[in-house]
């Protein structure tokens, strides 16, 4: 790990050797008190994240200008032309560049494979996550590439959870919007007549809007979420109430048809309900 320090710029370089490959790795990470203007007509060779710590900058991506005040950052794919510069007297930034053999697969799973500008609530963890990684490197002599990989993955999760792109509400806020319905389902999940229309009425929104919120927050349709909740409840009953038959469990958690319950259970759990009960 190579460190470059000055009064204005703190930078760490962690590019792993060929003998120590990582699925994901931090190439460089740093804190810049007075960000200079940078123009990259051919982009950057690795994935690149830049966020404002204080002040404000302007970022040009795909010919469009974006303001980067505190609470914003930009994610860039390799080779994407861009430039950025300060619009306040001082523009303080934090950044991380990264790569790895599995980076594309991991980012694809999290739907983070587009260059984009992100915004987040100032009180959330996105304000501090990069600074915490830098602090780990500052204070721990045993900080390794494995630690950096784990911290980088944690950063991806925080970006996915708290970042807002294209004015879309963050996952955290989407779950907050869904919370009244999630609490309602905890009480009514066992009713086989529960419909999408009834669920949408709890939130006073259309079924289509409700579906969009569920897809963004959980990657599931509302009906799939309900099925998984019923299956989760059924596992609790199978374990803690051994006297109940599979048919009774299916009916209790809202399945009209026992065969549908067994098929759904096997699909999501990988075992039949009876086999699951035997193993637990």
PDB file of C-alpha atoms in Angstrom:
ATOM      1  CA  UNK A   1       0.000   0.000   0.000  1.00  0.00           C
ATOM      2  CA  UNK A   2       1.546   3.279  -1.127  1.00  0.00           C
ATOM      3  CA  UNK A   3       0.593   6.534   0.578  1.00  0.00           C
ATOM      4  CA  UNK A   4       0.937  10.057  -0.797  1.00  0.00           C
ATOM      5  CA  UNK A   5       0.370  12.782   1.798  1.00  0.00           C
ATOM      6  CA  UNK A   6       0.348  16.554   1.697  1.00  0.00           C
ATOM      7  CA  UNK A   7      -1.510  19.302   3.509  1.00  0.00           C
ATOM      8  CA  UNK A   8      -4.032  19.373   0.663  1.00  0.00           C
ATOM      9  CA  UNK A   9      -4.167  15.814  -0.630  1.00  0.00           C
ATOM     10  CA  UNK A  10      -4.226  12.373   0.983  1.00  0.00           C
ATOM     11  CA  UNK A  11      -4.037   9.431  -1.416  1.00  0.00           C
ATOM     12  CA  UNK A  12      -3.571   5.684  -1.008  1.00  0.00           C
ATOM     13  CA  UNK A  13      -2.729   3.272  -3.822  1.00  0.00           C
ATOM     14  CA  UNK A  14      -3.544  -0.409  -3.281  1.00  0.00           C
ATOM     15  CA  UNK A  15      -3.363  -2.064  -6.701  1.00  0.00           C
ATOM     16  CA  UNK A  16      -2.879  -5.793  -5.956  1.00  0.00           C
ATOM     17  CA  UNK A  17      -0.132  -7.868  -7.508  1.00  0.00           C
ATOM     18  CA  UNK A  18      -0.781 -10.710  -9.930  1.00  0.00           C
ATOM     19  CA  UNK A  19       0.047 -13.108  -7.108  1.00  0.00           C
ATOM     20  CA  UNK A  20      -2.714 -11.642  -4.938  1.00  0.00           C
ATOM     21  CA  UNK A  21      -5.830 -11.319  -7.122  1.00  0.00           C
ATOM     22  CA  UNK A  22      -9.094 -10.030  -5.655  1.00  0.00           C
ATOM     23  CA  UNK A  23     -12.631 -10.308  -7.059  1.00  0.00           C
ATOM     24  CA  UNK A  24     -12.900  -6.573  -6.347  1.00  0.00           C
ATOM     25  CA  UNK A  25     -10.136  -4.244  -5.252  1.00  0.00           C
ATOM     26  CA  UNK A  26      -9.454  -0.590  -4.512  1.00  0.00           C
ATOM     27  CA  UNK A  27      -6.846   0.815  -6.878  1.00  0.00           C
ATOM     28  CA  UNK A  28      -6.654   4.230  -5.234  1.00  0.00           C
ATOM     29  CA  UNK A  29      -8.598   6.243  -2.706  1.00  0.00           C
ATOM     30  CA  UNK A  30      -8.131   9.751  -1.466  1.00  0.00           C
ATOM     31  CA  UNK A  31      -9.267  13.037   0.015  1.00  0.00           C
ATOM     32  CA  UNK A  32      -8.517  16.279  -1.863  1.00  0.00           C
ATOM     33  CA  UNK A  33      -8.933  19.573   0.017  1.00  0.00           C
ATOM     34  CA  UNK A  34      -8.682  21.722  -3.127  1.00  0.00           C
ATOM     35  CA  UNK A  35      -9.771  19.751  -6.165  1.00  0.00           C
ATOM     36  CA  UNK A  36      -8.089  20.933  -9.359  1.00  0.00           C
ATOM     37  CA  UNK A  37      -9.734  20.935 -12.766  1.00  0.00           C
ATOM     38  CA  UNK A  38      -9.410  17.636 -14.640  1.00  0.00           C
ATOM     39  CA  UNK A  39     -10.266  16.931 -18.281  1.00  0.00           C
ATOM     40  CA  UNK A  40     -10.246  13.308 -19.412  1.00  0.00           C
ATOM     41  CA  UNK A  41     -11.286  13.042 -23.091  1.00  0.00           C
ATOM     42  CA  UNK A  42     -10.607   9.290 -23.020  1.00  0.00           C
ATOM     43  CA  UNK A  43     -12.013   8.699 -19.573  1.00  0.00           C
ATOM     44  CA  UNK A  44     -10.305   6.842 -16.731  1.00  0.00           C
ATOM     45  CA  UNK A  45      -8.997   3.260 -17.174  1.00  0.00           C
ATOM     46  CA  UNK A  46     -10.751   1.901 -14.066  1.00  0.00           C
ATOM     47  CA  UNK A  47     -14.122   2.375 -12.417  1.00  0.00           C
ATOM     48  CA  UNK A  48     -14.180   5.725 -10.654  1.00  0.00           C
ATOM     49  CA  UNK A  49     -16.266   7.327  -7.911  1.00  0.00           C
ATOM     50  CA  UNK A  50     -15.984  11.033  -7.000  1.00  0.00           C
ATOM     51  CA  UNK A  51     -18.047  12.839  -4.368  1.00  0.00           C
ATOM     52  CA  UNK A  52     -18.157  16.294  -2.857  1.00  0.00           C
ATOM     53  CA  UNK A  53     -17.046  16.579   0.753  1.00  0.00           C
ATOM     54  CA  UNK A  54     -17.395  20.379   0.956  1.00  0.00           C
ATOM     55  CA  UNK A  55     -17.950  23.230  -1.464  1.00  0.00           C
ATOM     56  CA  UNK A  56     -19.318  22.571  -4.939  1.00  0.00           C
ATOM     57  CA  UNK A  57     -18.055  21.402  -8.282  1.00  0.00           C
ATOM     58  CA  UNK A  58     -19.428  20.962 -11.762  1.00  0.00           C
ATOM     59  CA  UNK A  59     -19.158  17.706 -13.661  1.00  0.00           C
ATOM     60  CA  UNK A  60     -19.493  17.219 -17.417  1.00  0.00           C
ATOM     61  CA  UNK A  61     -20.613  13.736 -18.469  1.00  0.00           C
ATOM     62  CA  UNK A  62     -21.918  12.817 -21.926  1.00  0.00           C
ATOM     63  CA  UNK A  63     -21.974  16.493 -22.808  1.00  0.00           C
ATOM     64  CA  UNK A  64     -24.259  17.390 -19.885  1.00  0.00           C
ATOM     65  CA  UNK A  65     -23.345  19.544 -16.905  1.00  0.00           C
ATOM     66  CA  UNK A  66     -24.184  18.399 -13.402  1.00  0.00           C
ATOM     67  CA  UNK A  67     -23.793  20.351 -10.167  1.00  0.00           C
ATOM     68  CA  UNK A  68     -21.977  18.471  -7.412  1.00  0.00           C
ATOM     69  CA  UNK A  69     -22.727  20.158  -4.081  1.00  0.00           C
ATOM     70  CA  UNK A  70     -22.326  18.335  -0.775  1.00  0.00           C
ATOM     71  CA  UNK A  71     -24.474  15.222  -0.753  1.00  0.00           C
ATOM     72  CA  UNK A  72     -23.737  14.302  -4.377  1.00  0.00           C
ATOM     73  CA  UNK A  73     -21.294  12.069  -6.193  1.00  0.00           C
ATOM     74  CA  UNK A  74     -20.712  10.622  -9.627  1.00  0.00           C
ATOM     75  CA  UNK A  75     -20.040   7.036 -10.654  1.00  0.00           C
ATOM     76  CA  UNK A  76     -18.086   6.491 -13.875  1.00  0.00           C
ATOM     77  CA  UNK A  77     -17.438   3.403 -15.942  1.00  0.00           C
ATOM     78  CA  UNK A  78     -13.965   2.920 -17.440  1.00  0.00           C
ATOM     79  CA  UNK A  79     -13.242   4.884 -20.591  1.00  0.00           C
ATOM     80  CA  UNK A  80     -16.148   7.335 -20.304  1.00  0.00           C
ATOM     81  CA  UNK A  81     -15.044  10.882 -21.293  1.00  0.00           C
ATOM     82  CA  UNK A  82     -15.616  13.445 -18.546  1.00  0.00           C
ATOM     83  CA  UNK A  83     -14.285  16.567 -16.901  1.00  0.00           C
ATOM     84  CA  UNK A  84     -14.834  18.389 -13.630  1.00  0.00           C
ATOM     85  CA  UNK A  85     -13.850  21.594 -11.881  1.00  0.00           C
ATOM     86  CA  UNK A  86     -14.667  23.743  -8.842  1.00  0.00           C
ATOM     87  CA  UNK A  87     -17.383  26.394  -8.914  1.00  0.00           C
ATOM     88  CA  UNK A  88     -16.742  27.557  -5.348  1.00  0.00           C
ATOM     89  CA  UNK A  89     -13.454  28.991  -4.064  1.00  0.00           C
ATOM     90  CA  UNK A  90     -12.547  25.613  -2.588  1.00  0.00           C
ATOM     91  CA  UNK A  91     -14.014  22.307  -3.668  1.00  0.00           C
ATOM     92  CA  UNK A  92     -13.123  19.412  -1.378  1.00  0.00           C
ATOM     93  CA  UNK A  93     -13.620  15.923  -2.833  1.00  0.00           C
ATOM     94  CA  UNK A  94     -13.190  12.277  -1.934  1.00  0.00           C
ATOM     95  CA  UNK A  95     -12.697   9.552  -4.507  1.00  0.00           C
ATOM     96  CA  UNK A  96     -12.063   5.878  -5.041  1.00  0.00           C
ATOM     97  CA  UNK A  97     -10.986   4.021  -8.177  1.00  0.00           C
ATOM     98  CA  UNK A  98     -11.436   0.279  -8.364  1.00  0.00           C
ATOM     99  CA  UNK A  99     -11.567  -2.868 -10.456  1.00  0.00           C
ATOM    100  CA  UNK A 100     -11.326  -6.639 -10.109  1.00  0.00           C
ATOM    101  CA  UNK A 101     -12.061  -9.877 -11.938  1.00  0.00           C
ATOM    102  CA  UNK A 102     -15.656  -9.964 -10.649  1.00  0.00           C
ATOM    103  CA  UNK A 103     -16.379  -6.229 -10.554  1.00  0.00           C
ATOM    104  CA  UNK A 104     -18.754  -6.218 -13.518  1.00  0.00           C
ATOM    105  CA  UNK A 105     -20.782  -9.134 -12.188  1.00  0.00           C
ATOM    106  CA  UNK A 106     -21.052  -7.578  -8.724  1.00  0.00           C
ATOM    107  CA  UNK A 107     -22.047  -4.148 -10.038  1.00  0.00           C
ATOM    108  CA  UNK A 108     -24.497  -5.756 -12.450  1.00  0.00           C
ATOM    109  CA  UNK A 109     -26.177  -7.633  -9.607  1.00  0.00           C
ATOM    110  CA  UNK A 110     -26.629  -4.309  -7.793  1.00  0.00           C
ATOM    111  CA  UNK A 111     -27.785  -2.511 -10.969  1.00  0.00           C
ATOM    112  CA  UNK A 112     -24.800  -0.150 -10.794  1.00  0.00           C
ATOM    113  CA  UNK A 113     -23.464  -0.534 -14.331  1.00  0.00           C
ATOM    114  CA  UNK A 114     -24.261   2.924 -15.670  1.00  0.00           C
ATOM    115  CA  UNK A 115     -22.291   6.144 -15.324  1.00  0.00           C
ATOM    116  CA  UNK A 116     -24.555   8.409 -13.282  1.00  0.00           C
ATOM    117  CA  UNK A 117     -24.772  11.246 -10.779  1.00  0.00           C
ATOM    118  CA  UNK A 118     -26.118  10.266  -7.359  1.00  0.00           C
ATOM    119  CA  UNK A 119     -27.666  12.303  -4.571  1.00  0.00           C
ATOM    120  CA  UNK A 120     -28.378  11.307  -0.982  1.00  0.00           C
ATOM    121  CA  UNK A 121     -29.670  12.648   2.311  1.00  0.00           C
ATOM    122  CA  UNK A 122     -26.936  14.595   4.087  1.00  0.00           C
ATOM    123  CA  UNK A 123     -27.606  12.797   7.351  1.00  0.00           C
ATOM    124  CA  UNK A 124     -27.071   9.348   5.836  1.00  0.00           C
ATOM    125  CA  UNK A 125     -23.967   7.115   5.743  1.00  0.00           C
ATOM    126  CA  UNK A 126     -22.987   8.054   2.182  1.00  0.00           C
ATOM    127  CA  UNK A 127     -21.449  11.255   3.562  1.00  0.00           C
ATOM    128  CA  UNK A 128     -18.911   9.316   5.607  1.00  0.00           C
ATOM    129  CA  UNK A 129     -18.317   5.897   4.013  1.00  0.00           C
ATOM    130  CA  UNK A 130     -15.282   6.897   1.898  1.00  0.00           C
ATOM    131  CA  UNK A 131     -13.800   8.870   4.784  1.00  0.00           C
ATOM    132  CA  UNK A 132     -14.160   5.822   7.027  1.00  0.00           C
ATOM    133  CA  UNK A 133     -12.154   3.683   4.608  1.00  0.00           C
ATOM    134  CA  UNK A 134      -9.412   6.338   4.526  1.00  0.00           C
ATOM    135  CA  UNK A 135      -9.470   6.449   8.332  1.00  0.00           C
ATOM    136  CA  UNK A 136      -9.019   2.662   8.472  1.00  0.00           C
ATOM    137  CA  UNK A 137      -5.949   2.999   6.287  1.00  0.00           C
ATOM    138  CA  UNK A 138      -4.635   5.856   8.433  1.00  0.00           C
ATOM    139  CA  UNK A 139      -5.023   4.114  11.763  1.00  0.00           C
ATOM    140  CA  UNK A 140      -4.531   0.377  11.145  1.00  0.00           C
ATOM    141  CA  UNK A 141      -1.112  -1.011  10.286  1.00  0.00           C
ATOM    142  CA  UNK A 142      -2.759  -4.381   9.564  1.00  0.00           C
ATOM    143  CA  UNK A 143      -5.219  -3.038   6.977  1.00  0.00           C
ATOM    144  CA  UNK A 144      -4.947  -5.362   3.965  1.00  0.00           C
ATOM    145  CA  UNK A 145      -6.279  -5.779   0.460  1.00  0.00           C
ATOM    146  CA  UNK A 146      -8.897  -8.123   1.881  1.00  0.00           C
ATOM    147  CA  UNK A 147     -10.095  -5.403   4.249  1.00  0.00           C
ATOM    148  CA  UNK A 148     -10.175  -2.944   1.343  1.00  0.00           C
ATOM    149  CA  UNK A 149     -12.259  -5.378  -0.748  1.00  0.00           C
ATOM    150  CA  UNK A 150     -14.753  -5.791   2.097  1.00  0.00           C
ATOM    151  CA  UNK A 151     -14.962  -2.020   2.620  1.00  0.00           C
ATOM    152  CA  UNK A 152     -15.439  -1.466  -1.112  1.00  0.00           C
ATOM    153  CA  UNK A 153     -18.330  -3.926  -1.217  1.00  0.00           C
ATOM    154  CA  UNK A 154     -19.852  -2.159   1.795  1.00  0.00           C
ATOM    155  CA  UNK A 155     -19.603   1.103  -0.162  1.00  0.00           C
ATOM    156  CA  UNK A 156     -21.515  -0.451  -3.100  1.00  0.00           C
ATOM    157  CA  UNK A 157     -24.282  -1.561  -0.741  1.00  0.00           C
ATOM    158  CA  UNK A 158     -24.565   1.916   0.805  1.00  0.00           C
ATOM    159  CA  UNK A 159     -24.679   3.510  -2.651  1.00  0.00           C
ATOM    160  CA  UNK A 160     -27.399   1.108  -3.752  1.00  0.00           C
ATOM    161  CA  UNK A 161     -29.375   1.608  -0.558  1.00  0.00           C
ATOM    162  CA  UNK A 162     -29.075   5.361  -0.081  1.00  0.00           C
ATOM    163  CA  UNK A 163     -28.152   6.824  -3.472  1.00  0.00           C
ATOM    164  CA  UNK A 164     -30.759   8.530  -5.623  1.00  0.00           C
ATOM    165  CA  UNK A 165     -30.216   8.589  -9.374  1.00  0.00           C
ATOM    166  CA  UNK A 166     -32.354  10.336 -12.002  1.00  0.00           C
ATOM    167  CA  UNK A 167     -34.471  11.843  -9.194  1.00  0.00           C
ATOM    168  CA  UNK A 168     -35.546   8.357  -8.096  1.00  0.00           C
ATOM    169  CA  UNK A 169     -36.226   8.036  -4.378  1.00  0.00           C
ATOM    170  CA  UNK A 170     -33.554   6.061  -2.525  1.00  0.00           C
ATOM    171  CA  UNK A 171     -34.269   2.472  -1.498  1.00  0.00           C
ATOM    172  CA  UNK A 172     -34.324   3.537   2.146  1.00  0.00           C
ATOM    173  CA  UNK A 173     -37.031   6.112   1.405  1.00  0.00           C
ATOM    174  CA  UNK A 174     -38.962   3.699  -0.803  1.00  0.00           C
ATOM    175  CA  UNK A 175     -39.084   1.184   2.051  1.00  0.00           C
ATOM    176  CA  UNK A 176     -40.270   3.987   4.344  1.00  0.00           C
ATOM    177  CA  UNK A 177     -43.109   4.714   1.887  1.00  0.00           C
ATOM    178  CA  UNK A 178     -44.021   1.020   1.886  1.00  0.00           C
ATOM    179  CA  UNK A 179     -43.796   0.626   5.665  1.00  0.00           C
ATOM    180  CA  UNK A 180     -47.557   1.022   6.384  1.00  0.00           C
ATOM    181  CA  UNK A 181     -48.288  -1.785   3.930  1.00  0.00           C
ATOM    182  CA  UNK A 182     -45.479  -4.001   5.236  1.00  0.00           C
ATOM    183  CA  UNK A 183     -46.893  -3.657   8.749  1.00  0.00           C
ATOM    184  CA  UNK A 184     -50.414  -4.359   7.426  1.00  0.00           C
ATOM    185  CA  UNK A 185     -49.201  -7.520   5.698  1.00  0.00           C
ATOM    186  CA  UNK A 186     -47.690  -8.783   8.962  1.00  0.00           C
ATOM    187  CA  UNK A 187     -51.283  -8.953  10.233  1.00  0.00           C
ATOM    188  CA  UNK A 188     -53.160  -9.933   7.065  1.00  0.00           C
ATOM    189  CA  UNK A 189     -50.710 -12.181   5.196  1.00  0.00           C
ATOM    190  CA  UNK A 190     -52.700 -15.325   6.080  1.00  0.00           C
ATOM    191  CA  UNK A 191     -55.847 -14.079   4.305  1.00  0.00           C
ATOM    192  CA  UNK A 192     -55.982 -15.926   0.944  1.00  0.00           C
ATOM    193  CA  UNK A 193     -58.271 -13.219  -0.455  1.00  0.00           C
ATOM    194  CA  UNK A 194     -55.647 -10.456  -0.067  1.00  0.00           C
ATOM    195  CA  UNK A 195     -55.453  -8.753  -3.473  1.00  0.00           C
ATOM    196  CA  UNK A 196     -53.100  -6.259  -5.104  1.00  0.00           C
ATOM    197  CA  UNK A 197     -55.921  -3.726  -5.192  1.00  0.00           C
ATOM    198  CA  UNK A 198     -56.475  -4.085  -1.452  1.00  0.00           C
ATOM    199  CA  UNK A 199     -52.737  -3.743  -0.802  1.00  0.00           C
ATOM    200  CA  UNK A 200     -52.572  -0.590  -2.935  1.00  0.00           C
ATOM    201  CA  UNK A 201     -55.534   0.891  -1.050  1.00  0.00           C
ATOM    202  CA  UNK A 202     -53.557   0.638   2.195  1.00  0.00           C
ATOM    203  CA  UNK A 203     -51.031   3.074   0.679  1.00  0.00           C
ATOM    204  CA  UNK A 204     -53.653   5.125  -1.202  1.00  0.00           C
ATOM    205  CA  UNK A 205     -51.747   4.627  -4.478  1.00  0.00           C
ATOM    206  CA  UNK A 206     -52.381   2.723  -7.699  1.00  0.00           C
ATOM    207  CA  UNK A 207     -51.349  -0.941  -8.029  1.00  0.00           C
ATOM    208  CA  UNK A 208     -48.935   0.128 -10.780  1.00  0.00           C
ATOM    209  CA  UNK A 209     -47.207   2.663  -8.521  1.00  0.00           C
ATOM    210  CA  UNK A 210     -47.088   0.085  -5.724  1.00  0.00           C
ATOM    211  CA  UNK A 211     -45.453  -2.419  -8.070  1.00  0.00           C
ATOM    212  CA  UNK A 212     -42.802   0.155  -9.034  1.00  0.00           C
ATOM    213  CA  UNK A 213     -41.988   0.830  -5.365  1.00  0.00           C
ATOM    214  CA  UNK A 214     -41.647  -2.893  -4.603  1.00  0.00           C
ATOM    215  CA  UNK A 215     -39.468  -3.515  -7.654  1.00  0.00           C
ATOM    216  CA  UNK A 216     -37.111  -0.671  -6.742  1.00  0.00           C
ATOM    217  CA  UNK A 217     -37.008  -1.479  -3.017  1.00  0.00           C
ATOM    218  CA  UNK A 218     -36.886  -5.292  -3.066  1.00  0.00           C
ATOM    219  CA  UNK A 219     -36.479  -6.380  -6.693  1.00  0.00           C
ATOM    220  CA  UNK A 220     -39.790  -8.226  -6.303  1.00  0.00           C
ATOM    221  CA  UNK A 221     -43.408  -7.724  -7.279  1.00  0.00           C
ATOM    222  CA  UNK A 222     -45.856  -7.135  -4.403  1.00  0.00           C
ATOM    223  CA  UNK A 223     -47.309 -10.623  -4.953  1.00  0.00           C
ATOM    224  CA  UNK A 224     -43.846 -12.242  -4.839  1.00  0.00           C
ATOM    225  CA  UNK A 225     -43.108 -10.327  -1.626  1.00  0.00           C
ATOM    226  CA  UNK A 226     -46.350 -11.651  -0.104  1.00  0.00           C
ATOM    227  CA  UNK A 227     -45.545 -15.237  -1.131  1.00  0.00           C
ATOM    228  CA  UNK A 228     -42.090 -14.994   0.447  1.00  0.00           C
ATOM    229  CA  UNK A 229     -43.582 -13.569   3.625  1.00  0.00           C
ATOM    230  CA  UNK A 230     -46.014 -16.501   3.787  1.00  0.00           C
ATOM    231  CA  UNK A 231     -43.171 -18.953   3.265  1.00  0.00           C
ATOM    232  CA  UNK A 232     -41.104 -17.259   5.987  1.00  0.00           C
ATOM    233  CA  UNK A 233     -44.051 -17.566   8.386  1.00  0.00           C
ATOM    234  CA  UNK A 234     -44.582 -21.189   7.375  1.00  0.00           C
ATOM    235  CA  UNK A 235     -40.964 -22.054   8.271  1.00  0.00           C
ATOM    236  CA  UNK A 236     -41.511 -20.654  11.759  1.00  0.00           C
ATOM    237  CA  UNK A 237     -44.633 -22.784  12.205  1.00  0.00           C
ATOM    238  CA  UNK A 238     -43.016 -25.935  10.793  1.00  0.00           C
ATOM    239  CA  UNK A 239     -40.210 -25.625  13.335  1.00  0.00           C
ATOM    240  CA  UNK A 240     -42.104 -24.468  16.407  1.00  0.00           C
ATOM    241  CA  UNK A 241     -45.446 -26.240  15.948  1.00  0.00           C
ATOM    242  CA  UNK A 242     -44.569 -29.821  14.943  1.00  0.00           C
ATOM    243  CA  UNK A 243     -48.106 -31.065  15.592  1.00  0.00           C
ATOM    244  CA  UNK A 244     -49.494 -29.044  12.656  1.00  0.00           C
ATOM    245  CA  UNK A 245     -49.713 -30.925   9.363  1.00  0.00           C
ATOM    246  CA  UNK A 246     -48.340 -29.449   6.149  1.00  0.00           C
ATOM    247  CA  UNK A 247     -51.918 -28.932   4.970  1.00  0.00           C
ATOM    248  CA  UNK A 248     -52.754 -26.998   8.146  1.00  0.00           C
ATOM    249  CA  UNK A 249     -49.627 -24.874   7.822  1.00  0.00           C
ATOM    250  CA  UNK A 250     -50.428 -24.085   4.185  1.00  0.00           C
ATOM    251  CA  UNK A 251     -53.947 -22.986   5.066  1.00  0.00           C
ATOM    252  CA  UNK A 252     -52.797 -20.925   8.054  1.00  0.00           C
ATOM    253  CA  UNK A 253     -50.309 -18.854   6.048  1.00  0.00           C
ATOM    254  CA  UNK A 254     -52.761 -18.101   3.227  1.00  0.00           C
ATOM    255  CA  UNK A 255     -52.374 -20.863   0.625  1.00  0.00           C
ATOM    256  CA  UNK A 256     -55.683 -22.258  -0.587  1.00  0.00           C
ATOM    257  CA  UNK A 257     -53.997 -25.230  -2.236  1.00  0.00           C
ATOM    258  CA  UNK A 258     -51.510 -27.451  -0.394  1.00  0.00           C
ATOM    259  CA  UNK A 259     -49.776 -28.521  -3.607  1.00  0.00           C
ATOM    260  CA  UNK A 260     -49.180 -24.855  -4.493  1.00  0.00           C
ATOM    261  CA  UNK A 261     -47.673 -24.319  -1.040  1.00  0.00           C
ATOM    262  CA  UNK A 262     -45.382 -27.350  -1.372  1.00  0.00           C
ATOM    263  CA  UNK A 263     -44.264 -26.320  -4.876  1.00  0.00           C
ATOM    264  CA  UNK A 264     -43.586 -22.735  -3.783  1.00  0.00           C
ATOM    265  CA  UNK A 265     -41.725 -23.912  -0.682  1.00  0.00           C
ATOM    266  CA  UNK A 266     -39.516 -26.271  -2.691  1.00  0.00           C
ATOM    267  CA  UNK A 267     -38.793 -23.571  -5.285  1.00  0.00           C
ATOM    268  CA  UNK A 268     -37.659 -20.959  -2.748  1.00  0.00           C
ATOM    269  CA  UNK A 269     -36.208 -23.123   0.028  1.00  0.00           C
ATOM    270  CA  UNK A 270     -34.887 -26.054  -1.989  1.00  0.00           C
ATOM    271  CA  UNK A 271     -36.651 -28.587   0.241  1.00  0.00           C
ATOM    272  CA  UNK A 272     -40.169 -29.853   0.765  1.00  0.00           C
ATOM    273  CA  UNK A 273     -41.872 -28.589   3.949  1.00  0.00           C
ATOM    274  CA  UNK A 274     -41.628 -32.051   5.520  1.00  0.00           C
ATOM    275  CA  UNK A 275     -37.931 -32.345   4.713  1.00  0.00           C
ATOM    276  CA  UNK A 276     -37.308 -28.839   6.044  1.00  0.00           C
ATOM    277  CA  UNK A 277     -39.054 -29.767   9.297  1.00  0.00           C
ATOM    278  CA  UNK A 278     -36.987 -32.965   9.626  1.00  0.00           C
ATOM    279  CA  UNK A 279     -33.720 -31.029   9.172  1.00  0.00           C
ATOM    280  CA  UNK A 280     -34.630 -28.367  11.737  1.00  0.00           C
TER     281      UNK A 280
END
